Amino acid sequence: CLSESFVTSLAIRSNYGIIGHLSLLHNPVMKLSERDFRKCREDMLRLRERLSDTAHLFREEMIGHLLMAHILDLYDIHARGQNFRQVPERAQQILRAFIEMLYNGEYIHNRNLSHYASALCITPHYLTEICKNVSGRPASYWIDRFTILEIARLLRRKELPLMEVADRLNFSSLSYFTRYVRKRFGMTPSAYRDGYGGD
């Protein structure tokens, strides 16, 4: 099984990676031509075949390279449908580090923009400008996005009391957590949980 962090670490390494990654996070649906569909299907079949080859001495490296080839195919498909523009190397480095912090779960402990800017040795304004220029969204949007996805995941676990969900995400109180969820989901945590049909 491939971990999300392994896939992400590969995905954001290429020149298009950080731009494409943010764009795909924001809008993950791509229309595929028949040729593109065949290419993606072949990539996935090749990956599946190699994943089952547990005796291969260089299995992890081989899977990493095959997965990177698939990611680059996806970026090629995506970039052809976008207005691709070059992003300065320094901005890419900052964005890459910022997104890696989010994928590493930093949003669980801190959702304050100043925290991320300080860790990256830049101002909050500069971090926001870089994010806006590259993704069209401010840095706070990406912090919220990761937080919201985790909240939704935890709320679907109906065995977890709401207070525990709030604690796991480092909210100071259940009432603050409820306000945060209501503002972003348009409903209370209980209403979201009640409306979710799965377990």
Coordinates of C-alpha atoms in Angstrom, one line a residue:
C1 CA 0.0 0.0 0.0
L2 CA 1.3 3.5 -0.9
S3 CA 1.0 6.1 1.9
E4 CA -0.4 9.5 1.2
S5 CA 2.8 11.2 2.5
F6 CA 4.9 9.1 0.1
V7 CA 2.8 10.0 -2.9
T8 CA 2.7 13.7 -1.8
S9 CA 6.5 13.8 -1.3
L10 CA 6.9 12.7 -4.9
A11 CA 4.1 14.9 -6.3
I12 CA 5.5 18.2 -5.1
R13 CA 9.1 17.7 -6.3
S14 CA 8.7 18.6 -10.0
N15 CA 8.7 22.2 -11.4
Y16 CA 5.0 22.0 -12.1
G17 CA 4.5 20.0 -8.9
I18 CA 3.7 22.8 -6.4
I19 CA 1.4 24.6 -8.9
G20 CA -0.2 21.5 -10.1
H21 CA -0.6 20.1 -6.6
L22 CA -2.3 23.1 -5.3
S23 CA -4.5 23.4 -8.3
L24 CA -5.5 19.7 -8.1
L25 CA -6.2 20.0 -4.4
H26 CA -8.6 22.9 -5.2
N27 CA -10.2 21.2 -8.2
P28 CA -9.4 17.5 -8.4
V29 CA -11.5 16.6 -11.5
M30 CA -9.8 16.4 -14.9
K31 CA -11.5 15.6 -18.2
L32 CA -9.5 12.8 -19.9
S33 CA -9.3 12.2 -23.7
E34 CA -9.3 8.6 -24.8
R35 CA -5.5 8.7 -25.2
D36 CA -5.0 10.2 -21.8
F37 CA -7.3 7.6 -20.2
R38 CA -5.4 4.8 -21.8
K39 CA -2.1 6.3 -20.6
C40 CA -3.4 6.6 -17.0
R41 CA -4.8 3.1 -17.1
E42 CA -1.5 1.6 -18.3
D43 CA 0.3 3.5 -15.6
M44 CA -2.0 2.1 -12.9
L45 CA -1.8 -1.5 -14.3
R46 CA 2.0 -1.3 -14.3
L47 CA 2.1 0.0 -10.8
R48 CA -0.3 -2.7 -9.6
E49 CA 1.8 -5.4 -11.2
R50 CA 5.0 -4.0 -9.6
L51 CA 3.4 -3.6 -6.2
S52 CA 2.7 -7.3 -6.1
D53 CA 6.4 -8.1 -6.8
T54 CA 7.6 -8.2 -3.2
A55 CA 10.8 -10.1 -4.0
H56 CA 12.2 -7.3 -6.1
L57 CA 15.4 -6.0 -4.4
F58 CA 14.7 -2.4 -5.4
R59 CA 11.0 -2.5 -5.1
E60 CA 10.5 0.8 -3.2
E61 CA 12.7 2.8 -5.6
M62 CA 11.1 1.2 -8.6
I63 CA 7.6 2.0 -7.4
G64 CA 8.7 5.5 -6.6
H65 CA 9.9 6.0 -10.2
L66 CA 6.8 4.5 -11.7
L67 CA 4.6 6.6 -9.5
M68 CA 6.5 9.7 -10.4
A69 CA 6.1 8.9 -14.1
H70 CA 2.3 8.6 -13.5
I71 CA 2.2 11.8 -11.5
L72 CA 4.1 13.6 -14.4
D73 CA 1.5 12.1 -16.9
L74 CA -1.3 13.6 -14.7
Y75 CA 0.6 17.0 -14.5
D76 CA 1.0 16.9 -18.3
I77 CA -2.8 16.3 -18.8
H78 CA -3.6 19.0 -16.2
A79 CA -1.1 21.6 -17.5
R80 CA -2.4 21.3 -21.1
G81 CA -5.8 22.5 -19.7
Q82 CA -4.3 25.3 -17.7
N83 CA -2.3 28.5 -18.4
F84 CA 1.0 27.2 -17.1
R85 CA 3.3 29.9 -15.9
Q86 CA 6.8 29.6 -14.4
V87 CA 7.1 30.3 -10.7
P88 CA 10.4 31.6 -9.3
E89 CA 12.5 28.9 -7.6
R90 CA 12.4 30.6 -4.2
A91 CA 8.6 30.9 -4.2
Q92 CA 8.4 27.2 -5.1
Q93 CA 10.7 26.3 -2.2
I94 CA 8.6 28.3 0.2
L95 CA 5.3 26.8 -1.0
R96 CA 6.8 23.3 -1.0
A97 CA 7.9 23.7 2.6
F98 CA 4.5 25.3 3.6
I99 CA 2.5 22.4 2.0
E100 CA 4.8 19.8 3.5
M101 CA 4.1 21.4 7.0
L102 CA 0.4 21.0 6.3
Y103 CA 0.7 17.4 5.1
N104 CA 2.8 16.6 8.2
G105 CA -0.2 17.7 10.3
E106 CA 1.1 21.1 11.6
Y107 CA -2.5 22.4 11.1
I108 CA -3.6 20.1 14.0
H109 CA -1.5 22.1 16.4
N110 CA -1.5 25.5 14.9
R111 CA -3.7 27.3 12.4
N112 CA -2.1 30.7 12.9
L113 CA -0.6 32.1 9.7
S114 CA 2.2 33.8 11.7
H115 CA 3.3 30.4 13.0
Y116 CA 3.9 29.1 9.4
A117 CA 5.5 32.4 8.2
S118 CA 7.9 32.4 11.2
A119 CA 8.9 28.7 10.6
L120 CA 9.6 29.7 7.0
C121 CA 11.5 32.8 8.0
I122 CA 9.2 35.1 6.1
T123 CA 6.4 37.5 6.9
P124 CA 2.7 36.4 6.9
H125 CA 2.1 38.9 4.2
Y126 CA 4.8 37.4 1.9
L127 CA 3.5 33.9 2.5
T128 CA 0.0 35.0 1.6
E129 CA 1.2 36.8 -1.5
I130 CA 3.1 33.7 -2.7
C131 CA 0.1 31.5 -2.2
K132 CA -2.2 33.9 -4.0
N133 CA 0.2 34.4 -6.9
V134 CA 0.7 30.6 -7.4
S135 CA -2.7 29.1 -6.4
G136 CA -5.1 32.0 -6.5
R137 CA -5.8 31.4 -2.8
P138 CA -4.3 32.9 0.3
A139 CA -2.2 30.7 2.7
S140 CA -5.1 30.8 5.2
Y141 CA -7.3 29.0 2.7
W142 CA -4.9 26.1 2.6
I143 CA -4.6 25.9 6.4
D144 CA -8.4 25.8 6.6
R145 CA -8.7 23.3 3.8
F146 CA -6.5 20.8 5.5
T147 CA -8.2 21.4 8.8
I148 CA -11.7 21.0 7.3
L149 CA -10.8 17.7 5.7
E150 CA -9.5 16.4 9.0
I151 CA -12.6 17.6 10.9
A152 CA -14.9 15.9 8.3
R153 CA -12.9 12.7 8.6
L154 CA -13.0 12.7 12.4
L155 CA -16.7 13.7 12.5
R156 CA -17.5 10.6 10.4
R157 CA -16.1 8.5 13.2
K158 CA -19.3 8.6 15.2
E159 CA -17.8 6.8 18.2
L160 CA -15.6 9.8 18.9
P161 CA -17.3 12.3 21.2
L162 CA -17.3 15.9 19.8
M163 CA -15.1 17.1 22.7
E164 CA -12.5 14.5 21.7
V165 CA -12.6 15.7 18.1
A166 CA -12.1 19.3 19.3
D167 CA -9.2 18.2 21.5
R168 CA -7.5 16.2 18.8
L169 CA -7.5 19.3 16.6
N170 CA -6.3 21.5 19.5
F171 CA -9.3 23.7 19.7
S172 CA -9.4 25.6 23.0
S173 CA -13.1 24.7 23.7
L174 CA -16.0 22.8 22.3
S175 CA -17.9 26.1 21.7
Y176 CA -14.9 27.5 19.7
F177 CA -14.8 24.3 17.7
T178 CA -18.5 24.5 17.0
R179 CA -18.2 28.1 15.8
Y180 CA -15.3 27.1 13.5
V181 CA -17.3 24.2 12.0
R182 CA -20.5 26.3 11.6
K183 CA -18.7 29.1 9.8
R184 CA -17.0 26.7 7.4
F185 CA -19.5 23.9 7.0
G186 CA -22.7 26.0 7.4
M187 CA -23.9 23.7 10.2
T188 CA -22.9 22.5 13.6
P189 CA -20.6 19.4 14.1
S190 CA -23.6 17.5 15.4
A191 CA -25.7 18.4 12.3
Y192 CA -22.8 17.4 10.0
R193 CA -22.4 14.1 11.8
D194 CA -26.2 13.4 11.8
G195 CA -26.4 14.2 8.1
Y196 CA -23.5 11.9 7.3
G197 CA -24.8 8.5 6.3
G198 CA -21.6 6.4 6.6
D199 CA -19.8 5.1 9.6

